[in-house]
Amino acid sequence: MIRIPEALARGTVEREGQRGAAWIAGLPATVDGLLRRWDCEPDGTVLHGGVGVVLPVRRPDGRPAVLKVSFPHPGNVHEPDAFTAWGGRGAVLLYARDDERFAMLLERAGVSSLAEQADGDELVSVAGRLSRRLAVPAPPGLPRLRGHAGRWEEELRADAARWARALAPRALDAAVATVREVGAVQPGTLVHGDLHARNILPGEREPWLAVDPKGYAGDPAYDAGTLLMSRALFLIEADDLGRAAHRVLDVFAEAAGLDRERVRRWARFHAVRAVFRGRRHGFRVAREGARRDRLVGFAGALAELLTHGGRTCRVPRRPCMFVRACGPRRACGAAARGGGDGVSDHAARGGQRSEAPPAGPRTTLSRGSARGGGGQFAGCAAGWVGAAGSPAAVGVGATGSLPPVCDSAWRSRRCPLARTGMATRKVAAPR
């Protein structure tokens, strides 16, 4: 009998409780029974993902294959249906299936995924081209993504009520609008549902083959959000978050032949959901703790960035201390608009404009410096919102200290960047 990987056993029991423990206990016998049924021989070490095992095998004619057995969950029901519809087009071939045991005998692909073999534009372009290849008419019986729209809206509003300060209202409203306007009206195209670089493996028949589909009928642009969020650990280190994020979406949309605006809207929806799901369950790479909080903050910053639509951050001579955290916006301290009124475009959610609050004794604030005309500070990229709800732009003094209004917001956790954990109070040295 096979030996169950400890990480899979532990994760399944933690996630599924007694039902998961019972499934793990019976898994070796299940695998042995399937090997006998399909007359296969083990041909390698047991691999695993988050919800099942993959065992390399040899078929009776000697050809390589893999036996996959997944935990019985509704999200895994339609995986074999998707493989059947594709028939090897851009995805591994399905040789046999046992729906009762959530088991499949599949074509064997390479072990090293796209995530390990490519990066940057190449990775995104491969994913986009594969998305185009997988875009075939969905067979009857697949769950329709548009059928989830009502539940998605209910979940978003319930989560927003529970974590009222986790996300800017404008980003939440934009996600709800996406659900209503894009989510409720979708084509009947077969959608992978979890298309990211780790689910794309090298093949022999084709350069790259998709694995682990969810199997939905809907808008292929939906997968752009999955891909973008899977790039979080790369994007979080980008010097210009907005430029990097929009580059991913641009390259994917072009390679997949998809409408750029639908791609952006679905990506924003996924980012908003990631904020709340991260709060509730954590992430695969960080279930709790400071790293989880940092990823939640990243998802929130990304959602707001995609709501603003800005691609680059134009700051005054002195770099904004939050530029790496908040990423590109249309303006910082009104520098891009040249309005000179000290308004942070980051804070002007809903088109409101407000004069900057009085600066602290160690902060120099003037119309000239707000326009980037040689002043000593950069506008606060967080766009701190005061107690009365009015947007405000604050400055960082030449000494590197925060002005009183910003310092108070930071200490009371009203500062959005302080809550996310995406920024520190380190101020860049003057240039």
Tab-separated table of C-alpha atoms in Angstrom:
chain	number	residue	atom	x	y	z
A	1	MET	CA	0.000	0.000	0.000
A	2	ILE	CA	1.073	3.584	-0.613
A	3	ARG	CA	2.265	5.820	2.176
A	4	ILE	CA	0.197	8.976	2.571
A	5	PRO	CA	2.288	12.180	2.678
A	6	GLU	CA	2.194	13.662	6.158
A	7	ALA	CA	1.517	17.189	4.901
A	8	LEU	CA	-1.582	16.023	3.008
A	9	ALA	CA	-2.860	14.060	5.987
A	10	ARG	CA	-2.351	16.929	8.406
A	11	GLY	CA	-3.883	19.543	6.118
A	12	THR	CA	-6.902	17.404	5.282
A	13	VAL	CA	-7.690	16.665	8.925
A	14	GLU	CA	-7.268	20.310	9.920
A	15	ARG	CA	-9.565	21.436	7.119
A	16	GLU	CA	-12.168	18.643	7.077
A	17	GLY	CA	-12.129	17.253	10.637
A	18	GLN	CA	-13.347	13.700	11.243
A	19	ARG	CA	-14.531	13.299	7.657
A	20	GLY	CA	-11.067	14.151	6.442
A	21	ALA	CA	-9.445	11.760	8.920
A	22	ALA	CA	-11.694	8.922	7.726
A	23	TRP	CA	-10.849	9.629	4.091
A	24	ILE	CA	-7.115	9.674	4.809
A	25	ALA	CA	-7.386	6.374	6.723
A	26	GLY	CA	-9.080	4.666	3.774
A	27	LEU	CA	-6.991	6.266	1.013
A	28	PRO	CA	-4.277	3.528	0.745
A	29	ALA	CA	-6.928	0.848	0.239
A	30	THR	CA	-8.751	3.060	-2.281
A	31	VAL	CA	-5.583	3.507	-4.331
A	32	ASP	CA	-4.825	-0.235	-4.257
A	33	GLY	CA	-8.322	-1.031	-5.478
A	34	LEU	CA	-8.030	1.433	-8.361
A	35	LEU	CA	-4.635	0.030	-9.383
A	36	ARG	CA	-6.177	-3.424	-9.652
A	37	ARG	CA	-9.272	-2.141	-11.467
A	38	TRP	CA	-7.260	-0.292	-14.126
A	39	ASP	CA	-4.461	-2.869	-14.193
A	40	CYS	CA	-1.725	-0.357	-13.454
A	41	GLU	CA	1.604	-0.611	-11.651
A	42	PRO	CA	3.119	2.101	-9.449
A	43	ASP	CA	5.955	3.895	-11.234
A	44	GLY	CA	7.227	6.548	-8.887
A	45	THR	CA	6.858	8.437	-5.636
A	46	VAL	CA	3.455	9.571	-4.423
A	47	LEU	CA	2.894	13.272	-5.065
A	48	HIS	CA	0.208	15.421	-3.530
A	49	GLY	CA	-1.529	18.752	-3.736
A	50	GLY	CA	-3.822	20.338	-1.222
A	51	VAL	CA	-6.757	17.981	-1.757
A	52	GLY	CA	-5.469	14.665	-3.056
A	53	VAL	CA	-2.691	12.335	-4.181
A	54	VAL	CA	-1.131	11.734	-7.583
A	55	LEU	CA	0.657	8.430	-8.154
A	56	PRO	CA	2.792	7.853	-11.295
A	57	VAL	CA	1.814	4.514	-12.841
A	58	ARG	CA	2.354	2.336	-15.909
A	59	ARG	CA	-0.613	1.093	-17.901
A	60	PRO	CA	-0.822	-2.517	-19.159
A	61	ASP	CA	0.780	-1.519	-22.467
A	62	GLY	CA	3.663	0.159	-20.626
A	63	ARG	CA	2.584	3.719	-21.345
A	64	PRO	CA	3.037	6.209	-18.468
A	65	ALA	CA	0.051	7.721	-16.695
A	66	VAL	CA	-0.908	9.085	-13.276
A	67	LEU	CA	-3.604	7.988	-10.869
A	68	LYS	CA	-5.235	10.940	-9.147
A	69	VAL	CA	-7.552	10.575	-6.150
A	70	SER	CA	-9.120	13.719	-4.658
A	71	PHE	CA	-10.995	14.396	-1.470
A	72	PRO	CA	-14.749	14.164	-2.188
A	73	HIS	CA	-15.688	17.829	-2.356
A	74	PRO	CA	-18.210	19.656	-4.583
A	75	GLY	CA	-15.380	21.682	-6.108
A	76	ASN	CA	-13.834	18.495	-7.521
A	77	VAL	CA	-16.967	16.994	-9.074
A	78	HIS	CA	-16.617	18.401	-12.592
A	79	GLU	CA	-12.874	18.000	-13.121
A	80	PRO	CA	-13.288	14.859	-15.275
A	81	ASP	CA	-16.096	16.534	-17.236
A	82	ALA	CA	-13.743	19.345	-18.220
A	83	PHE	CA	-11.029	16.898	-19.305
A	84	THR	CA	-13.588	14.981	-21.362
A	85	ALA	CA	-14.750	18.148	-23.137
A	86	TRP	CA	-11.186	19.219	-23.960
A	87	GLY	CA	-10.191	15.772	-25.199
A	88	GLY	CA	-6.514	16.611	-24.806
A	89	ARG	CA	-6.790	20.109	-26.308
A	90	GLY	CA	-4.494	22.147	-24.052
A	91	ALA	CA	-4.991	19.752	-21.135
A	92	VAL	CA	-3.926	16.268	-20.090
A	93	LEU	CA	-5.929	13.383	-21.529
A	94	LEU	CA	-8.440	11.512	-19.387
A	95	TYR	CA	-8.057	7.735	-19.763
A	96	ALA	CA	-10.528	6.533	-17.117
A	97	ARG	CA	-12.671	7.875	-14.298
A	98	ASP	CA	-14.345	6.683	-11.102
A	99	ASP	CA	-16.691	9.430	-9.982
A	100	GLU	CA	-17.731	7.651	-6.782
A	101	ARG	CA	-14.158	7.684	-5.524
A	102	PHE	CA	-13.247	11.040	-7.121
A	103	ALA	CA	-10.513	9.239	-9.046
A	104	MET	CA	-9.068	9.592	-12.550
A	105	LEU	CA	-6.439	7.920	-14.664
A	106	LEU	CA	-4.708	10.727	-16.567
A	107	GLU	CA	-1.980	11.355	-19.093
A	108	ARG	CA	1.341	11.916	-17.375
A	109	ALA	CA	2.859	15.366	-17.830
A	110	GLY	CA	6.097	16.827	-16.526
A	111	VAL	CA	6.577	17.385	-12.820
A	112	SER	CA	8.166	20.843	-13.034
A	113	SER	CA	5.372	23.379	-13.540
A	114	LEU	CA	5.319	26.607	-15.533
A	115	ALA	CA	5.948	28.445	-12.255
A	116	GLU	CA	9.358	26.787	-12.036
A	117	GLN	CA	10.303	27.135	-15.698
A	118	ALA	CA	9.245	30.642	-16.658
A	119	ASP	CA	8.606	34.067	-15.179
A	120	GLY	CA	7.390	37.523	-16.094
A	121	ASP	CA	5.793	38.068	-19.484
A	122	GLU	CA	6.680	34.580	-20.703
A	123	LEU	CA	4.760	32.914	-17.872
A	124	VAL	CA	1.712	35.130	-18.339
A	125	SER	CA	1.765	34.760	-22.107
A	126	VAL	CA	1.841	30.964	-21.872
A	127	ALA	CA	-1.114	31.041	-19.496
A	128	GLY	CA	-3.004	33.375	-21.822
A	129	ARG	CA	-2.409	31.251	-24.910
A	130	LEU	CA	-3.479	28.161	-22.992
A	131	SER	CA	-6.647	29.946	-21.833
A	132	ARG	CA	-7.477	30.677	-25.476
A	133	ARG	CA	-6.931	27.028	-26.369
A	134	LEU	CA	-9.149	25.824	-23.524
A	135	ALA	CA	-12.005	28.156	-24.532
A	136	VAL	CA	-14.380	25.614	-26.074
A	137	PRO	CA	-18.171	25.341	-25.692
A	138	ALA	CA	-19.002	24.025	-22.242
A	139	PRO	CA	-20.805	20.670	-22.143
A	140	PRO	CA	-24.250	20.426	-20.520
A	141	GLY	CA	-24.280	19.898	-16.788
A	142	LEU	CA	-21.365	22.095	-15.798
A	143	PRO	CA	-22.093	24.686	-13.108
A	144	ARG	CA	-22.644	28.150	-14.584
A	145	LEU	CA	-20.544	30.942	-13.138
A	146	ARG	CA	-23.491	33.289	-13.551
A	147	GLY	CA	-25.368	31.072	-11.109
A	148	HIS	CA	-22.902	32.114	-8.412
A	149	ALA	CA	-23.517	35.847	-8.872
A	150	GLY	CA	-26.232	36.172	-6.229
A	151	ARG	CA	-24.234	34.235	-3.652
A	152	TRP	CA	-21.090	36.219	-4.427
A	153	GLU	CA	-22.865	39.506	-3.786
A	154	GLU	CA	-24.339	38.234	-0.518
A	155	GLU	CA	-20.923	37.031	0.634
A	156	LEU	CA	-19.229	40.308	-0.265
A	157	ARG	CA	-21.755	42.365	1.657
A	158	ALA	CA	-21.719	40.037	4.660
A	159	ASP	CA	-17.917	40.059	4.763
A	160	ALA	CA	-17.843	43.842	4.416
A	161	ALA	CA	-20.185	44.110	7.402
A	162	ARG	CA	-18.012	41.772	9.444
A	163	TRP	CA	-14.702	43.425	8.495
A	164	ALA	CA	-15.933	46.948	7.936
A	165	ARG	CA	-12.492	48.532	7.756
A	166	ALA	CA	-10.753	45.874	5.697
A	167	LEU	CA	-11.409	47.482	2.330
A	168	ALA	CA	-12.179	50.872	0.846
A	169	PRO	CA	-15.931	51.215	0.095
A	170	ARG	CA	-15.196	52.161	-3.503
A	171	ALA	CA	-13.358	48.886	-4.148
A	172	LEU	CA	-16.170	46.897	-2.573
A	173	ASP	CA	-18.808	48.719	-4.631
A	174	ALA	CA	-16.812	48.079	-7.795
A	175	ALA	CA	-16.619	44.354	-7.030
A	176	VAL	CA	-20.372	44.199	-6.439
A	177	ALA	CA	-20.928	46.023	-9.728
A	178	THR	CA	-18.777	43.430	-11.481
A	179	VAL	CA	-20.894	40.632	-10.043
A	180	ARG	CA	-24.098	42.308	-11.182
A	181	GLU	CA	-23.012	43.562	-14.586
A	182	VAL	CA	-20.418	41.014	-15.712
A	183	GLY	CA	-21.040	38.023	-13.481
A	184	ALA	CA	-24.750	37.755	-14.211
A	185	VAL	CA	-24.328	37.776	-18.007
A	186	GLN	CA	-21.690	35.338	-19.261
A	187	PRO	CA	-21.061	33.178	-22.321
A	188	GLY	CA	-21.298	29.396	-22.238
A	189	THR	CA	-17.563	28.786	-22.594
A	190	LEU	CA	-15.708	26.106	-20.685
A	191	VAL	CA	-13.632	27.846	-17.982
A	192	HIS	CA	-10.752	26.181	-16.161
A	193	GLY	CA	-11.572	27.997	-12.924
A	194	ASP	CA	-8.134	27.737	-11.308
A	195	LEU	CA	-5.675	28.607	-14.067
A	196	HIS	CA	-2.313	29.563	-12.627
A	197	ALA	CA	1.293	28.612	-13.300
A	198	ARG	CA	1.397	25.671	-10.880
A	199	ASN	CA	-1.526	24.101	-12.744
A	200	ILE	CA	0.279	24.264	-16.088
A	201	LEU	CA	2.718	21.420	-16.766
A	202	PRO	CA	5.023	20.623	-19.710
A	203	GLY	CA	3.788	17.935	-22.078
A	204	GLU	CA	4.980	15.880	-25.030
A	205	ARG	CA	1.946	16.258	-27.323
A	206	GLU	CA	1.789	19.985	-26.661
A	207	PRO	CA	4.296	22.328	-25.011
A	208	TRP	CA	2.037	23.012	-22.035
A	209	LEU	CA	-0.946	21.170	-20.574
A	210	ALA	CA	-3.475	22.299	-17.978
A	211	VAL	CA	-4.300	20.219	-14.911
A	212	ASP	CA	-6.627	20.530	-11.916
A	213	PRO	CA	-9.573	22.345	-13.552
A	214	LYS	CA	-12.714	23.195	-11.607
A	215	GLY	CA	-14.863	23.017	-14.727
A	216	TYR	CA	-17.285	25.933	-15.085
A	217	ALA	CA	-19.332	27.418	-17.890
A	218	GLY	CA	-18.844	31.157	-18.167
A	219	ASP	CA	-16.438	33.961	-19.029
A	220	PRO	CA	-12.810	32.928	-19.707
A	221	ALA	CA	-11.724	36.352	-18.390
A	222	TYR	CA	-12.629	35.011	-14.932
A	223	ASP	CA	-9.344	33.083	-14.901
A	224	ALA	CA	-7.320	36.292	-15.223
A	225	GLY	CA	-8.025	37.061	-11.572
A	226	THR	CA	-6.820	33.631	-10.481
A	227	LEU	CA	-3.595	34.115	-12.403
A	228	LEU	CA	-3.024	37.632	-11.068
A	229	MET	CA	-3.547	36.649	-7.434
A	230	SER	CA	-1.252	33.651	-7.876
A	231	ARG	CA	1.496	36.172	-8.735
A	232	ALA	CA	1.142	37.889	-5.348
A	233	LEU	CA	4.578	36.926	-4.041
A	234	PHE	CA	6.116	38.364	-7.216
A	235	LEU	CA	3.981	41.508	-7.362
A	236	ILE	CA	4.402	42.338	-3.691
A	237	GLU	CA	8.111	42.963	-4.314
A	238	ALA	CA	7.588	45.106	-7.412
A	239	ASP	CA	8.875	48.665	-7.238
A	240	ASP	CA	5.739	49.798	-9.081
A	241	LEU	CA	2.808	47.589	-8.163
A	242	GLY	CA	0.398	49.162	-10.597
A	243	ARG	CA	2.692	48.914	-13.576
A	244	ALA	CA	3.481	45.285	-12.736
A	245	ALA	CA	-0.154	44.296	-12.140
A	246	HIS	CA	-1.454	45.983	-15.269
A	247	ARG	CA	1.349	44.404	-17.264
A	248	VAL	CA	0.159	40.962	-16.166
A	249	LEU	CA	-3.402	41.769	-17.206
A	250	ASP	CA	-2.357	43.332	-20.515
A	251	VAL	CA	-0.188	40.387	-21.538
A	252	PHE	CA	-2.797	37.833	-20.462
A	253	ALA	CA	-5.656	39.601	-22.251
A	254	GLU	CA	-3.706	39.890	-25.486
A	255	ALA	CA	-2.486	36.282	-25.440
A	256	ALA	CA	-5.927	34.941	-24.529
A	257	GLY	CA	-7.770	37.176	-27.000
A	258	LEU	CA	-9.984	38.624	-24.270
A	259	ASP	CA	-11.514	42.040	-23.638
A	260	ARG	CA	-9.088	44.027	-21.469
A	261	GLU	CA	-11.786	45.704	-19.382
A	262	ARG	CA	-13.495	42.413	-18.503
A	263	VAL	CA	-10.116	41.013	-17.528
A	264	ARG	CA	-9.493	43.985	-15.229
A	265	ARG	CA	-12.923	43.766	-13.620
A	266	TRP	CA	-12.649	40.059	-12.893
A	267	ALA	CA	-9.144	40.579	-11.500
A	268	ARG	CA	-10.455	43.271	-9.169
A	269	PHE	CA	-13.265	40.961	-8.042
A	270	HIS	CA	-10.745	38.231	-7.193
A	271	ALA	CA	-8.595	40.718	-5.259
A	272	VAL	CA	-11.579	41.856	-3.173
A	273	ARG	CA	-12.572	38.270	-2.433
A	274	ALA	CA	-8.973	37.515	-1.461
A	275	VAL	CA	-9.096	40.246	1.193
A	276	PHE	CA	-12.059	38.633	2.930
A	277	ARG	CA	-11.072	35.020	2.360
A	278	GLY	CA	-7.638	35.818	3.727
A	279	ARG	CA	-9.232	37.288	6.841
A	280	ARG	CA	-11.374	34.203	7.254
A	281	HIS	CA	-9.136	31.299	6.276
A	282	GLY	CA	-5.696	32.694	5.481
A	283	PHE	CA	-3.819	31.612	2.368
A	284	ARG	CA	-2.154	28.415	1.218
A	285	VAL	CA	1.281	29.911	1.962
A	286	ALA	CA	0.249	31.643	5.194
A	287	ARG	CA	-2.767	30.598	7.237
A	288	GLU	CA	-2.189	33.145	9.993
A	289	GLY	CA	0.251	35.595	11.456
A	290	ALA	CA	2.144	38.561	10.049
A	291	ARG	CA	2.675	37.041	6.612
A	292	ARG	CA	-1.054	36.374	6.252
A	293	ASP	CA	-1.776	39.968	7.258
A	294	ARG	CA	0.739	41.258	4.723
A	295	LEU	CA	-0.919	39.266	1.928
A	296	VAL	CA	-4.353	40.522	2.977
A	297	GLY	CA	-2.984	44.038	2.822
A	298	PHE	CA	-1.513	43.393	-0.596
A	299	ALA	CA	-4.862	42.123	-1.891
A	300	GLY	CA	-6.580	45.238	-0.558
A	301	ALA	CA	-4.015	47.544	-2.131
A	302	LEU	CA	-4.352	45.697	-5.427
A	303	ALA	CA	-8.159	45.910	-5.324
A	304	GLU	CA	-8.037	49.669	-4.764
A	305	LEU	CA	-5.418	50.110	-7.455
A	306	LEU	CA	-7.556	48.239	-10.002
A	307	THR	CA	-10.533	50.353	-8.943
A	308	HIS	CA	-8.623	53.571	-9.556
A	309	GLY	CA	-7.276	52.248	-12.828
A	310	GLY	CA	-3.961	54.100	-12.416
A	311	ARG	CA	-0.805	52.611	-13.902
A	312	THR	CA	2.016	54.682	-12.550
A	313	CYS	CA	2.852	56.598	-9.417
A	314	ARG	CA	4.201	60.073	-10.107
A	315	VAL	CA	5.577	61.526	-6.928
A	316	PRO	CA	7.417	64.721	-6.005
A	317	ARG	CA	11.178	64.810	-5.765
A	318	ARG	CA	11.159	63.052	-2.458
A	319	PRO	CA	9.728	59.513	-2.810
A	320	CYS	CA	6.543	58.720	-0.939
A	321	MET	CA	7.303	56.372	1.945
A	322	PHE	CA	4.368	54.173	0.908
A	323	VAL	CA	5.100	53.960	-2.815
A	324	ARG	CA	6.060	50.275	-2.679
A	325	ALA	CA	3.014	49.434	-0.614
A	326	CYS	CA	0.229	51.319	-2.296
A	327	GLY	CA	1.661	50.988	-5.769
A	328	PRO	CA	0.802	53.177	-8.744
A	329	ARG	CA	-2.112	55.545	-8.601
A	330	ARG	CA	-3.044	58.436	-10.801
A	331	ALA	CA	-1.446	60.943	-8.494
A	332	CYS	CA	0.283	61.360	-5.213
A	333	GLY	CA	-0.346	64.613	-3.384
A	334	ALA	CA	-1.968	66.037	-6.545
A	335	ALA	CA	1.389	65.969	-8.333
A	336	ALA	CA	-0.030	64.441	-11.495
A	337	ARG	CA	-2.965	66.805	-11.764
A	338	GLY	CA	-0.904	69.889	-11.090
A	339	GLY	CA	-3.834	71.314	-9.177
A	340	GLY	CA	-1.683	72.347	-6.255
A	341	ASP	CA	-4.492	71.986	-3.729
A	342	GLY	CA	-2.794	69.373	-1.580
A	343	VAL	CA	-5.394	66.730	-2.375
A	344	SER	CA	-4.333	63.090	-2.499
A	345	ASP	CA	-5.908	61.356	-5.464
A	346	HIS	CA	-5.640	58.164	-3.457
A	347	ALA	CA	-8.071	59.655	-0.979
A	348	ALA	CA	-10.413	61.232	-3.501
A	349	ARG	CA	-12.691	58.222	-3.588
A	350	GLY	CA	-15.922	59.218	-5.225
A	351	GLY	CA	-14.425	62.339	-6.753
A	352	GLN	CA	-14.312	64.414	-3.553
A	353	ARG	CA	-11.558	66.974	-3.101
A	354	SER	CA	-10.427	68.402	0.182
A	355	GLU	CA	-7.794	70.831	1.357
A	356	ALA	CA	-4.945	69.219	3.212
A	357	PRO	CA	-5.102	69.376	7.030
A	358	PRO	CA	-2.845	71.753	8.885
A	359	ALA	CA	0.687	70.484	8.863
A	360	GLY	CA	2.599	69.711	12.022
A	361	PRO	CA	5.383	71.927	13.271
A	362	ARG	CA	8.051	69.779	11.612
A	363	THR	CA	6.278	69.558	8.252
A	364	THR	CA	6.456	71.992	5.371
A	365	LEU	CA	3.280	72.028	3.260
A	366	SER	CA	2.735	74.374	0.372
A	367	ARG	CA	0.980	74.504	-2.978
A	368	GLY	CA	4.292	74.415	-4.774
A	369	SER	CA	5.537	71.336	-2.981
A	370	ALA	CA	2.190	69.580	-3.507
A	371	ARG	CA	2.751	69.977	-7.231
A	372	GLY	CA	6.199	68.476	-6.940
A	373	GLY	CA	7.889	71.799	-7.434
A	374	GLY	CA	10.847	71.196	-5.166
A	375	GLY	CA	9.082	70.844	-1.816
A	376	GLN	CA	10.402	68.759	1.037
A	377	PHE	CA	7.745	66.079	1.210
A	378	ALA	CA	5.683	63.631	-0.775
A	379	GLY	CA	1.931	63.443	-0.332
A	380	CYS	CA	0.746	60.529	1.782
A	381	ALA	CA	-0.014	57.700	-0.637
A	382	ALA	CA	-2.468	56.206	1.839
A	383	GLY	CA	-4.735	59.264	1.531
A	384	TRP	CA	-5.650	59.193	5.208
A	385	VAL	CA	-9.379	59.608	5.839
A	386	GLY	CA	-10.225	61.752	8.841
A	387	ALA	CA	-12.744	60.974	11.536
A	388	ALA	CA	-15.440	62.889	9.711
A	389	GLY	CA	-14.837	60.818	6.599
A	390	SER	CA	-13.330	63.633	4.577
A	391	PRO	CA	-10.302	62.749	2.460
A	392	ALA	CA	-7.051	64.329	3.479
A	393	ALA	CA	-3.532	64.481	2.167
A	394	VAL	CA	-0.721	64.723	4.666
A	395	GLY	CA	2.967	65.333	4.259
A	396	VAL	CA	6.128	63.821	5.650
A	397	GLY	CA	8.481	66.383	7.104
A	398	ALA	CA	12.069	66.833	6.051
A	399	THR	CA	13.169	65.346	9.365
A	400	GLY	CA	11.476	62.055	8.512
A	401	SER	CA	8.802	62.470	11.193
A	402	LEU	CA	5.091	62.085	10.606
A	403	PRO	CA	2.906	65.167	11.080
A	404	PRO	CA	0.516	64.975	14.052
A	405	VAL	CA	-2.589	64.145	12.019
A	406	CYS	CA	-0.834	61.226	10.313
A	407	ASP	CA	0.910	60.045	13.454
A	408	SER	CA	-2.411	59.927	15.276
A	409	ALA	CA	-4.034	57.982	12.465
A	410	TRP	CA	-1.185	55.498	12.428
A	411	ARG	CA	-1.229	54.896	16.158
A	412	SER	CA	-5.017	54.468	16.258
A	413	ARG	CA	-4.884	52.089	13.256
A	414	ARG	CA	-7.115	54.382	11.216
A	415	CYS	CA	-4.365	54.739	8.645
A	416	PRO	CA	-5.229	52.225	5.868
A	417	LEU	CA	-1.598	51.273	5.316
A	418	ALA	CA	-1.007	50.753	9.021
A	419	ARG	CA	-3.951	48.342	9.142
A	420	THR	CA	-2.740	46.310	6.205
A	421	GLY	CA	0.781	45.798	7.495
A	422	MET	CA	2.031	46.583	3.985
A	423	ALA	CA	4.032	49.611	5.060
A	424	THR	CA	6.484	50.566	7.747
A	425	ARG	CA	7.168	54.018	9.089
A	426	LYS	CA	10.499	54.160	7.368
A	427	VAL	CA	10.881	57.342	5.339
A	428	ALA	CA	13.064	57.448	2.242
A	429	ALA	CA	16.042	59.738	2.421
A	430	PRO	CA	15.775	62.994	0.479
A	431	ARG	CA	17.252	62.990	-3.011
